[in-house]
Amino acid sequence: MTATLLTRQDRDGIAVVTLDNPPVNALGRALRRQLGEVIAEVGRDPAIRAAILTGAGRLFVGGADITEFDRPPEAPHLPDVIAAIEAAAKPWIAAVNGPALGGGAELALGCHYRIAASGARFGLPETALGIIPGAGGTQRLPRLIGVAAAVEMITTNRQMDAAEALAAGLADRLAGADLIADALAFAQEVSGKARHPGARQKDLADPGEAFWSAAGARIAKAARGNPAPAAALAVLRHGISAGFEAGMRLERETFLKLRNSDEAAALRYLFFAERAAARPAALRGIAPRPLGRVGVVGGGTMGAGIAAALANAGLRVVLSETGEAPLARAMDRLDGILATQVKRGLHDEAAARARREAVTGITDPAGLAGCDLVIEAVFEDLTLKREVFARLAEVCGRETILATNTSYLDPEEIVRGLPGQERFIALHFFSPAQVMKLLEIVPLTATGPEVVATGFDLARRLGKVAVRAGNCEGFIGNRILLRYRAGAEAMLRDGISPAGIDAAMRGFGFAMGPFEMQDMAGLDVAFRARETARALGRDVPETAGDILVRAGRLGQKTGGGWYDYAPGSREPLPSQQVAALLAPYRKGAREMPAADIAAALVGVMADEGRKILAEGIAATPEDIDLVEVHGYGFPRPKGGPMFCSARGTVRPER
Ligand code: T1G
């Protein structure tokens, strides 16, 4: 027996239809069927003059039901349900009570009128899922708000709030405090009209070739392996040149083709993986501790970034440094971060000031007493970190959670022997911490479950993607990075050029290849980690990177690493000196097809991922892919190394 997913309440000849399909009123098959039935009933009912469509709860409609996309489409299809509304003789008013996204926005576009509550938002985020609007959005939206605004909303996923929608012509009215009362009055007003023109009847003008080429160039630059934005642009344009019906046909054909693509499958996979990672089963029922005041020890690039991220999340921050001068530098870094965020339009000056005022600088760690959480972000040196935590254990009560941000050191070693082992945890942020979304949460042997739950709650507040990782060298991401780099250096030894390897990985969808990335980050970071391991008696073979670092080639910061750089330029240039330094290390020179390079290196990542899963360092393949996508620039439309490997989407050329 299918649940009732909508209600109809008739009030003075107006049918109020409320969609009620928790959690997001997704337009799944059952709801589409019930909606189709109620549209027909309203049309036949002589007592009804108009209809209002609204959503139960905080959303109007969150979209089509994405979980249906791995199966063939099932009737009634959303475009047909929407067409039935648009063709109705009686007026349908969308009373948009909250976010109307994807198919939800298209449903509102198919109604004759739209009245928006203050919390209404309109968005067409389909291209972020590797598809395009498939229920008339590419054809109705430009006819309501104009081509340029429609192209921006559909190809960049920009959303409109109620006021913007009214100004753009997407909403006809704004509602006051009582949306339904205002919608009923609006319905009474329009029900007397002879005609109720749908969006399809509205004319629109072709903005001309220059507009389309500029839009196409912008999309190509940002696509990073996702074909959907360019496909959406082509469909939008076709509907203008060939008319609404032709546009609808091409929209449907394109939507169905993309819906079955590897990229769309990858993006859907990540959509659900991100939501599952935020709520690990192991933490079900475990309440996080309250977070109000958070300390950060160390105001370098990482510490200042963490402080900014915390302040941006509305938390009060205590930033601790070793003296007035380093503290002043730390505050300058923080001011720089906030100023950049204002420049990028992330918030205004007043908000930046409020965030800056939320951060208190101290030079005496005693000032950290009373914090709910303290995050250590000092230099990657075991002795130094142990000193910091010994001091924190003295000044902070047992209720304060103490977290290390270490990347390569063993967190157990950092806190060994200190009292209150249950409150220690590793929270591995990625630099710049105010931008990068990944947070690896690494419980230690004695870490309390509510401490872990607090780590996940912190990630949620910071808008980050939290992934639980077991404690091993490099946790999940840096461990795979080490293997990725070793795989790339093995190819180098076999004669493949750094430039050929980097070009192949950029062609696969990375913003940078492994050698370019090292030159930007600095070869000395990994070199120090290798040297630390060697000092601990570990067998760490000599690498090409060691040869370059010992020759003083640390990357861009020294004017050369794997590549040479002209003064003031970041453009990597093949280096004769590197060729000479590495000649004894390499077996001559040869090339390899880019597809083979990408397949081999993604395969290396997936092989290490399988070991990480087998050792319980990661709970699921999805978690590994989230680490790679959100921490290491793995192209989203490829899903991640585990997804690629399982689906076989990265194959050698032959
Ligand atoms: N379909 C199926 N399940 C969905 C869903 C959807 N569209 N949206 C969310 N969920 C699930 C989600 O997996 C989670 O499940 C729960 O709902 C709460 O989600 C024809 C083809 C709407 C802003 O891309 O952006 O329409 O983990 O944690 O933070 O042209 O969900 O609890 O089991 O994100 O309040 C277009 C996707 C689809 C919007 C709510 N729509 N969703 O955020 O909750 S394609 C989208 C979101 C389409 C048409 C095309 C957000 C949200 P669980 P949540 P939230």
XYZ file of C-alpha atoms and ligand atoms in Angstrom:
709
model
C 0.000 0.000 0.000
C 1.609 3.280 -1.097
C 1.629 6.047 1.497
C -0.308 9.215 0.749
C 2.351 11.721 -0.233
C 0.163 14.773 -0.722
C -2.949 16.309 0.769
C -5.759 18.350 -0.822
C -7.781 20.810 1.216
C -10.430 22.867 -0.563
C -11.004 26.400 0.749
C -13.573 28.723 -0.892
C -13.283 27.015 -4.251
C -9.485 26.875 -4.135
C -7.769 23.476 -3.860
C -4.680 23.666 -1.629
C -2.413 20.739 -2.587
C 0.465 20.079 -0.177
C 3.308 17.747 -1.177
C 4.378 15.732 1.857
C 7.190 13.290 1.074
C 9.842 13.600 3.798
C 12.680 14.390 4.059
C 12.819 16.689 1.000
C 9.501 16.186 -0.868
C 11.484 14.473 -3.653
C 9.340 13.902 -6.734
C 9.582 10.123 -6.762
C 7.327 7.946 -8.871
C 4.595 7.533 -6.259
C 4.372 11.274 -5.661
C 4.344 11.997 -9.412
C 1.478 9.553 -9.807
C -0.519 11.051 -6.945
C 0.142 14.576 -8.219
C -1.031 13.601 -11.709
C -4.244 12.231 -10.236
C -4.967 15.357 -8.184
C -4.324 17.624 -11.209
C -6.962 15.691 -13.156
C -9.397 15.728 -10.205
C -9.025 19.499 -9.752
C -9.631 19.977 -13.469
C -12.856 17.957 -13.326
C -14.197 19.449 -10.085
C -16.760 22.176 -10.895
C -16.515 23.562 -7.349
C -12.829 24.390 -7.823
C -11.720 27.610 -9.573
C -7.988 27.498 -8.904
C -5.311 25.402 -7.177
C -2.371 26.143 -4.928
C 0.686 23.821 -4.779
C 2.986 23.964 -1.766
C 5.384 21.776 0.242
C 5.108 20.399 3.753
C 8.003 21.163 6.075
C 10.944 23.440 5.323
C 11.283 22.682 1.617
C 9.003 23.216 -1.327
C 10.618 20.352 -3.278
C 14.249 19.166 -3.134
C 14.124 17.824 -6.683
C 13.459 14.632 -8.562
C 14.256 11.507 -6.588
C 17.956 10.993 -7.266
C 17.774 7.424 -6.002
C 15.691 6.580 -9.094
C 18.468 7.548 -11.487
C 20.216 4.183 -11.428
C 17.034 2.647 -12.884
C 15.238 3.355 -16.187
C 12.812 6.295 -15.921
C 9.310 5.282 -14.794
C 6.028 6.943 -15.801
C 4.445 9.236 -15.026
C 7.445 11.298 -16.100
C 7.899 14.685 -14.447
C 7.802 16.721 -17.710
C 4.362 15.228 -18.428
C 3.044 15.990 -14.937
C 4.259 19.572 -15.274
C 2.789 19.885 -18.771
C -0.607 18.827 -17.342
C -0.435 21.708 -14.846
C 0.577 24.208 -17.530
C -2.212 23.039 -19.851
C -4.879 23.210 -17.133
C -7.698 25.666 -17.763
C -7.796 26.549 -14.076
C -4.826 28.493 -12.684
C -2.200 26.764 -10.566
C -0.246 28.913 -8.115
C 3.016 27.600 -6.653
C 3.195 28.773 -3.026
C 6.959 28.345 -2.616
C 7.510 27.844 1.099
C 11.252 26.975 0.953
C 13.928 25.699 -1.432
C 12.539 24.699 -4.832
C 15.418 22.808 -6.418
C 15.816 20.920 -9.668
C 12.499 19.304 -10.510
C 11.022 21.343 -7.662
C 11.909 24.583 -9.417
C 10.641 23.128 -12.702
C 7.350 22.212 -11.037
C 6.999 25.828 -9.865
C 7.906 27.037 -13.375
C 5.104 24.899 -14.824
C 2.544 26.587 -12.567
C 0.868 29.689 -13.974
C 1.940 31.854 -11.048
C 4.460 31.735 -8.238
C 4.168 33.395 -4.828
C 7.297 33.125 -2.677
C 7.675 33.069 1.078
C 10.710 34.821 2.576
C 12.536 31.471 2.898
C 11.903 30.498 -0.709
C 14.897 29.707 -2.909
C 14.949 28.671 -6.548
C 17.796 26.567 -7.941
C 18.601 24.235 -10.811
C 21.611 22.275 -9.446
C 21.328 19.404 -11.915
C 24.684 20.029 -13.629
C 26.395 19.423 -10.276
C 25.013 15.891 -10.612
C 26.326 15.521 -14.174
C 22.888 15.960 -15.746
C 20.785 18.877 -16.978
C 17.293 20.014 -15.944
C 15.064 17.342 -17.457
C 11.548 18.696 -16.853
C 11.394 21.908 -18.817
C 13.814 24.072 -16.836
C 16.005 24.839 -19.844
C 12.975 26.071 -21.793
C 10.691 27.737 -19.242
C 13.314 29.507 -17.136
C 14.769 31.697 -19.937
C 11.251 32.634 -21.007
C 10.554 33.911 -17.495
C 13.831 35.563 -16.463
C 15.719 36.057 -19.729
C 18.470 34.039 -21.364
C 21.532 35.405 -19.553
C 20.057 34.901 -16.068
C 18.827 31.432 -17.010
C 22.222 30.416 -18.413
C 23.879 31.555 -15.188
C 21.428 29.696 -12.927
C 21.559 26.475 -14.906
C 25.275 26.284 -15.726
C 26.686 27.646 -12.450
C 24.023 26.335 -10.028
C 23.522 29.865 -8.651
C 20.317 30.038 -6.612
C 17.866 32.945 -6.276
C 16.196 33.960 -3.054
C 12.639 35.286 -2.948
C 13.516 38.930 -3.514
C 15.843 38.135 -6.433
C 13.169 35.864 -7.921
C 10.603 38.656 -7.760
C 12.986 41.133 -9.371
C 13.911 38.641 -12.079
C 10.313 37.742 -12.916
C 10.593 34.209 -11.542
C 8.155 34.997 -8.719
C 4.991 37.035 -9.272
C 4.447 37.961 -5.636
C 6.181 37.870 -2.273
C 4.132 36.501 0.607
C 3.911 37.946 4.072
C 3.951 35.898 7.254
C 1.072 33.655 6.140
C 2.018 32.169 2.763
C -1.144 30.136 2.274
C -3.465 33.008 3.224
C -1.664 35.243 0.727
C -1.714 32.502 -1.886
C -5.459 32.030 -1.397
C -6.032 35.754 -1.903
C -3.814 35.661 -5.002
C -5.778 32.660 -6.309
C -9.093 34.454 -5.817
C -7.650 37.396 -7.694
C -6.418 35.482 -10.735
C -9.201 32.881 -10.903
C -11.405 35.489 -12.554
C -8.986 35.966 -15.460
C -9.885 34.515 -18.858
C -6.386 33.230 -19.625
C -3.406 32.115 -17.575
C -0.345 32.247 -19.847
C 2.287 29.635 -19.084
C 6.020 30.370 -19.260
C 6.132 28.603 -22.628
C 4.062 31.344 -24.247
C 6.482 34.081 -23.318
C 8.814 35.358 -26.021
C 12.548 35.566 -25.661
C 15.351 37.068 -27.702
C 18.554 35.374 -28.794
C 21.408 37.306 -27.117
C 23.676 36.718 -30.126
C 26.848 34.807 -30.975
C 29.156 36.775 -28.702
C 27.076 35.819 -25.684
C 27.101 32.101 -26.523
C 30.838 31.982 -27.195
C 31.639 33.818 -23.958
C 29.341 31.494 -22.005
C 30.857 28.475 -23.739
C 34.392 29.608 -22.922
C 33.521 30.219 -19.265
C 31.901 26.786 -18.999
C 34.808 25.010 -20.706
C 37.244 26.609 -18.241
C 35.265 25.511 -15.182
C 33.999 22.108 -16.377
C 36.873 19.903 -15.097
C 35.567 16.814 -16.856
C 31.835 17.444 -16.231
C 30.033 17.529 -19.619
C 26.686 18.709 -18.211
C 27.108 22.515 -18.149
C 28.121 22.633 -21.833
C 25.249 20.275 -22.721
C 22.804 22.511 -20.847
C 24.040 25.554 -22.768
C 23.473 23.765 -26.081
C 19.924 22.812 -25.098
C 19.130 26.328 -23.885
C 20.341 27.729 -27.183
C 18.472 25.168 -29.292
C 15.199 26.036 -27.602
C 15.678 29.657 -28.562
C 16.564 29.022 -32.185
C 14.198 26.073 -32.808
C 11.344 26.870 -30.414
C 9.925 25.523 -27.170
C 8.818 22.054 -28.331
C 12.111 21.363 -30.133
C 13.935 22.571 -27.063
C 11.925 20.236 -24.848
C 12.724 17.292 -27.124
C 16.463 17.992 -27.071
C 16.334 18.596 -23.310
C 14.783 15.207 -22.675
C 17.134 13.391 -25.057
C 20.185 15.071 -23.490
C 18.963 14.516 -19.935
C 18.423 10.782 -20.525
C 21.840 10.401 -22.157
C 23.675 12.210 -19.352
C 21.648 10.421 -16.665
C 23.353 7.176 -17.780
C 26.868 8.657 -18.005
C 29.830 7.624 -15.840
C 30.179 11.239 -14.705
C 26.571 11.435 -13.484
C 26.946 8.102 -11.686
C 30.128 9.417 -10.022
C 28.527 12.689 -8.934
C 25.449 10.911 -7.536
C 27.767 8.503 -5.706
C 29.580 11.430 -4.074
C 26.315 13.209 -3.230
C 25.163 10.258 -1.140
C 28.665 9.478 0.166
C 29.012 13.011 1.587
C 25.765 12.621 3.486
C 26.581 9.163 4.781
C 30.062 10.241 5.952
C 28.562 13.042 8.075
C 26.571 10.508 10.119
C 28.763 7.423 10.767
C 26.792 4.454 12.098
C 29.294 4.027 14.953
C 28.252 7.400 16.408
C 24.487 6.859 16.256
C 22.946 7.988 19.559
C 26.190 9.550 20.839
C 25.766 13.232 21.623
C 28.645 15.593 20.865
C 29.866 17.915 23.596
C 28.922 21.602 23.372
C 31.309 23.777 21.360
C 31.416 27.460 22.189
C 35.027 28.471 22.758
C 37.812 26.802 20.804
C 41.550 27.289 21.258
C 44.161 27.113 18.522
C 47.842 26.697 19.426
C 50.128 28.036 16.688
C 49.244 30.912 14.394
C 51.148 29.891 11.273
C 49.421 29.369 7.944
C 47.561 26.318 9.227
C 46.686 27.743 12.657
C 45.473 31.068 11.279
C 43.399 29.201 8.674
C 41.822 27.029 11.357
C 41.106 30.113 13.487
C 39.415 31.768 10.495
C 37.331 28.665 9.784
C 36.233 28.527 13.423
C 35.342 32.240 13.524
C 33.478 31.909 10.211
C 31.386 29.189 11.874
C 30.380 31.588 14.648
C 32.653 30.100 17.320
C 34.691 32.125 19.795
C 38.417 31.498 19.237
C 41.485 31.823 21.470
C 44.639 31.889 19.337
C 47.769 31.127 21.337
C 51.311 31.986 20.205
C 54.695 31.972 21.915
C 55.156 35.737 22.202
C 53.887 39.165 21.137
C 55.768 39.218 17.823
C 54.598 35.815 16.545
C 51.112 36.593 17.826
C 51.063 39.845 15.875
C 52.136 37.938 12.766
C 49.403 35.370 13.398
C 46.764 38.090 13.700
C 48.034 39.684 10.502
C 47.611 36.340 8.743
C 44.067 36.117 10.101
C 43.288 39.668 8.968
C 44.641 38.786 5.536
C 42.394 35.735 5.296
C 39.291 37.695 6.321
C 40.136 40.514 3.916
C 40.496 38.026 1.067
C 37.137 36.523 1.938
C 35.506 39.969 1.825
C 37.192 40.621 -1.529
C 35.765 37.340 -2.824
C 32.298 38.330 -1.608
C 32.051 35.530 0.967
C 30.943 38.098 3.546
C 30.860 41.852 4.030
C 33.161 44.106 6.080
C 30.862 44.084 9.098
C 30.767 40.280 9.167
C 34.561 40.151 8.810
C 34.923 42.547 11.732
C 32.607 40.420 13.861
C 34.653 37.349 13.017
C 37.899 39.131 13.854
C 36.456 40.241 17.194
C 35.559 36.623 17.940
C 39.283 35.784 17.959
C 41.324 36.601 21.078
C 45.110 36.387 20.872
C 47.116 35.182 23.870
C 50.763 34.421 24.619
C 50.185 32.537 27.865
C 48.614 29.070 27.251
C 46.875 29.403 30.614
C 44.391 31.506 28.653
C 43.200 28.293 26.997
C 41.686 27.039 30.236
C 37.943 26.694 29.892
C 37.991 26.064 26.141
C 35.708 23.249 24.985
C 38.325 22.156 22.454
C 41.940 23.106 21.757
C 43.525 22.348 18.368
C 47.313 22.174 18.185
C 48.759 23.412 14.897
C 52.465 23.859 15.581
C 55.470 22.760 13.516
C 55.614 19.063 12.586
C 58.179 18.169 15.249
C 57.488 15.421 17.776
C 59.397 17.006 20.655
C 57.703 20.367 20.168
C 54.241 18.798 19.934
C 54.839 16.742 23.064
C 55.822 19.898 24.948
C 52.675 21.654 23.759
C 50.389 18.833 24.872
C 52.118 18.451 28.218
C 51.397 22.153 28.836
C 47.814 21.839 27.584
C 47.223 18.895 29.913
C 48.321 21.170 32.779
C 46.255 24.237 31.957
C 43.092 22.671 30.510
C 40.617 20.686 32.583
C 39.794 17.082 31.713
C 36.590 18.263 30.019
C 38.566 20.105 27.352
C 39.096 18.061 24.194
C 42.722 18.268 23.027
C 43.328 17.711 19.304
C 46.493 17.518 17.257
C 46.541 18.596 13.623
C 49.564 16.482 12.815
C 49.907 15.182 9.260
C 52.639 12.604 9.486
C 53.503 12.044 13.169
C 51.901 9.341 15.306
C 49.300 11.104 17.508
C 49.655 8.325 20.093
C 53.351 9.287 20.503
C 52.453 12.963 20.842
C 50.187 12.384 23.850
C 51.755 9.238 25.309
C 51.782 9.248 29.099
C 49.608 12.349 29.515
C 46.568 12.270 31.846
C 43.054 12.087 30.400
C 43.790 9.946 27.342
C 40.061 9.787 26.543
C 40.043 13.480 25.520
C 42.788 13.322 22.898
C 42.063 13.050 19.179
C 43.702 13.941 15.844
C 41.860 16.413 13.625
C 43.765 16.600 10.350
C 42.899 19.854 8.565
C 44.060 20.619 5.032
C 45.705 23.889 4.117
C 44.302 26.438 3.567
C 41.990 25.353 6.380
C 39.528 28.170 5.734
C 38.988 26.791 2.212
C 39.683 23.042 2.060
C 36.581 21.006 2.917
C 38.221 17.793 4.136
C 38.751 16.988 7.787
C 40.238 13.599 8.663
C 39.083 12.613 12.141
C 41.476 10.147 13.747
C 40.402 8.665 17.089
C 43.255 7.340 19.266
C 43.102 4.092 21.192
C 41.518 5.692 24.257
C 39.518 8.493 22.610
C 36.003 8.710 24.049
C 33.076 8.245 21.616
C 31.601 11.625 22.524
C 34.959 13.200 21.677
C 34.747 11.632 18.209
C 31.139 12.784 17.914
C 32.295 16.302 18.787
C 34.840 16.119 15.974
C 32.079 15.308 13.500
C 29.887 18.063 14.934
C 32.787 20.507 14.523
C 33.136 19.453 10.872
C 29.413 20.041 10.322
C 29.622 23.502 11.831
C 32.659 24.336 9.686
C 30.897 23.097 6.547
C 33.586 20.474 6.093
C 33.414 16.866 4.926
C 34.509 14.714 7.849
C 35.970 11.277 7.271
C 36.919 8.952 10.100
C 40.432 7.528 9.618
C 42.391 4.919 11.543
C 45.799 5.826 12.935
C 48.551 4.873 10.502
C 51.307 6.841 8.767
C 49.563 9.466 6.686
C 46.091 8.322 7.813
C 44.100 7.885 4.543
C 44.970 10.796 2.269
C 48.692 11.278 2.809
C 49.197 7.519 2.773
C 47.629 7.345 -0.694
C 49.552 10.486 -1.725
C 52.852 8.791 -0.824
C 51.952 5.831 -3.052
C 50.740 8.116 -5.853
C 54.036 10.013 -5.802
C 56.040 6.782 -5.601
C 54.107 5.493 -8.613
C 54.860 8.680 -10.503
C 58.548 8.471 -9.590
C 58.629 4.839 -10.716
C 57.377 6.003 -14.104
C 60.060 8.701 -14.030
C 62.701 6.029 -13.421
C 61.285 4.122 -16.410
C 61.983 7.152 -18.568
C 58.653 8.966 -18.652
C 59.093 12.744 -18.256
C 57.623 14.697 -15.307
C 55.900 16.938 -17.866
C 54.328 13.923 -19.585
C 53.051 12.544 -16.292
C 51.709 15.913 -15.127
C 49.985 16.529 -18.462
C 48.308 13.122 -18.293
C 46.943 13.745 -14.800
C 45.745 17.220 -15.759
C 44.029 15.680 -18.762
C 42.368 13.214 -16.401
C 40.912 16.155 -14.482
C 43.395 17.117 -11.755
C 44.157 20.816 -11.542
C 47.830 19.857 -11.307
C 49.944 16.759 -11.810
C 52.026 15.177 -9.036
C 55.281 16.968 -9.880
C 53.732 20.402 -10.371
C 51.923 19.933 -7.060
C 55.193 19.151 -5.242
C 56.856 22.234 -6.704
C 53.959 24.348 -5.411
C 53.790 22.766 -1.920
C 57.559 22.352 -1.546
C 59.565 19.148 -1.887
C 61.015 19.621 1.593
C 57.796 18.713 3.436
C 57.827 15.088 2.258
C 61.647 15.034 2.402
C 61.495 15.871 6.128
C 58.938 13.117 6.677
C 61.237 10.604 4.933
C 64.231 11.801 6.942
C 62.229 11.524 10.211
C 61.305 7.962 9.330
C 64.927 7.180 8.468
C 66.055 8.681 11.788
C 63.632 6.309 13.505
C 65.424 3.434 11.796
C 62.790 2.847 9.117
C 63.985 1.578 5.734
C 63.048 4.431 3.404
C 64.778 4.093 -0.002
C 66.383 7.112 -1.669
C 63.978 8.906 -3.975
C 64.393 11.305 -6.868
C 62.861 13.931 -4.605
C 65.732 13.427 -2.135
C 68.252 14.067 -4.918
C 66.536 17.325 -5.855
C 66.149 18.549 -2.254
C 69.816 17.830 -1.531
C 70.644 19.864 -4.633
C 68.674 22.760 -3.109
C 65.739 22.354 -5.472
C 62.747 22.670 -3.141
C 60.219 23.847 -5.720
C 58.751 27.213 -6.669
C 59.992 28.744 -3.406
C 63.610 28.190 -4.482
C 63.046 28.994 -8.140
C 63.160 25.364 -9.121
C 62.213 21.869 -8.113
C 61.082 19.288 -10.654
C 60.851 22.232 -13.057
C 62.647 25.529 -13.538
C 60.708 28.792 -13.038
C 61.536 32.163 -14.549
C 61.735 34.878 -11.853
C 58.220 35.877 -10.760
C 56.628 33.145 -12.876
C 54.823 29.983 -11.788
C 55.000 28.500 -15.281
C 56.844 25.126 -14.983
C 59.703 24.799 -17.494
C 61.557 21.519 -18.220
C 64.889 21.668 -16.396
C 68.241 20.641 -17.845
C 69.675 20.539 -14.339
C 66.985 18.078 -13.213
C 67.617 15.946 -16.305
C 71.330 15.853 -15.420
C 70.743 15.209 -11.709
C 68.355 12.339 -12.420
C 70.144 10.837 -15.443
C 71.858 8.112 -13.354
C 68.522 7.443 -11.718
C 66.502 6.926 -14.935
C 66.476 4.244 -17.662
C 66.675 6.593 -20.659
C 63.680 8.528 -21.932
C 60.409 7.225 -23.374
C 56.799 8.354 -23.599
C 53.569 6.622 -22.532
C 49.994 7.371 -23.696
C 48.275 9.744 -21.276
C 45.377 7.306 -20.726
C 47.883 4.631 -19.694
C 49.599 6.992 -17.244
C 46.271 7.980 -15.674
C 45.028 4.393 -15.492
C 48.264 3.245 -13.884
C 48.413 6.016 -11.267
C 44.703 5.866 -10.383
C 45.255 2.119 -10.088
C 48.091 2.720 -7.618
C 45.760 4.877 -5.509
C 43.021 2.243 -5.600
C 45.468 -0.535 -4.664
C 46.500 1.432 -1.572
C 42.823 2.133 -0.887
C 42.101 -1.584 -0.841
C 44.881 -2.096 1.727
C 43.500 0.796 3.787
C 40.068 -0.854 3.774
C 41.510 -4.272 4.635
C 43.347 -2.737 7.630
C 40.219 -0.920 8.820
C 41.874 2.487 8.428
C 38.848 3.541 6.358
C 35.357 2.167 6.890
C 34.123 2.311 3.286
C 35.420 2.907 -0.268
C 33.206 5.985 -0.314
C 35.168 7.479 2.594
C 38.412 6.998 0.677
C 36.956 8.691 -2.396
C 35.699 11.614 -0.302
C 39.236 12.068 1.054
C 40.678 12.074 -2.461
C 38.049 14.409 -3.914
C 37.903 16.893 -1.024
C 41.527 16.776 0.100
C 43.636 16.004 -2.938
C 41.832 17.425 -5.951
C 40.672 14.159 -7.466
C 38.205 15.311 -10.156
C 34.618 15.018 -8.847
C 33.172 13.807 -12.171
C 35.422 10.768 -11.863
C 34.114 9.883 -8.378
C 37.424 8.894 -6.781
C 39.975 6.100 -7.217
C 37.783 3.441 -5.595
C 34.796 4.403 -7.752
C 36.946 4.393 -10.915
C 38.424 1.033 -10.036
C 35.085 -0.585 -9.160
C 33.357 0.793 -12.264
C 36.321 0.344 -14.615
C 35.982 3.889 -15.915
C 39.744 4.523 -16.194
C 41.289 2.248 -18.783
C 44.626 2.223 -20.641
C 44.495 3.360 -24.276
C 44.784 -0.148 -25.780
N 16.540 12.748 -4.072
C 16.664 11.763 -3.162
N 17.120 11.930 -1.895
C 17.484 13.186 -1.563
C 17.399 14.278 -2.459
C 16.895 14.013 -3.764
N 16.758 14.970 -4.676
N 17.859 15.382 -1.809
C 18.199 15.002 -0.577
N 17.978 13.684 -0.418
C 18.207 12.911 0.805
C 19.653 12.932 1.265
O 20.383 11.902 0.631
C 19.501 12.696 2.737
O 19.231 11.314 2.903
C 18.205 13.435 3.089
O 17.476 13.550 1.847
C 18.449 14.810 3.632
O 19.329 15.453 2.706
C 14.033 16.530 -13.119
C 16.465 15.519 -12.710
C 17.461 19.504 -0.647
C 19.133 21.261 -0.010
O 20.272 18.293 -6.608
O 20.770 19.792 -2.190
O 15.565 17.302 -9.931
O 21.249 10.729 4.321
O 21.149 15.900 4.393
O 21.033 19.459 4.394
O 15.395 18.329 -13.693
O 19.511 17.570 0.143
O 19.034 11.281 5.402
O 19.311 9.144 4.074
O 21.137 17.057 2.127
O 18.486 19.757 4.622
C 18.019 18.083 -8.169
C 19.819 17.732 -3.819
C 17.809 16.612 -8.330
C 19.108 18.811 -4.616
C 18.362 19.562 1.650
N 18.039 18.414 -6.757
N 19.578 17.854 -2.407
O 19.572 19.679 2.389
O 19.377 17.627 3.865
S 17.837 16.139 -10.021
C 19.207 18.477 -6.077
C 20.116 18.900 -1.700
C 16.422 16.839 -10.643
C 15.053 17.498 -12.610
C 16.310 16.850 -12.126
C 19.826 18.885 -0.231
C 18.682 19.810 0.177
P 19.725 10.566 4.268
P 20.375 16.523 3.277
P 19.632 19.202 3.909
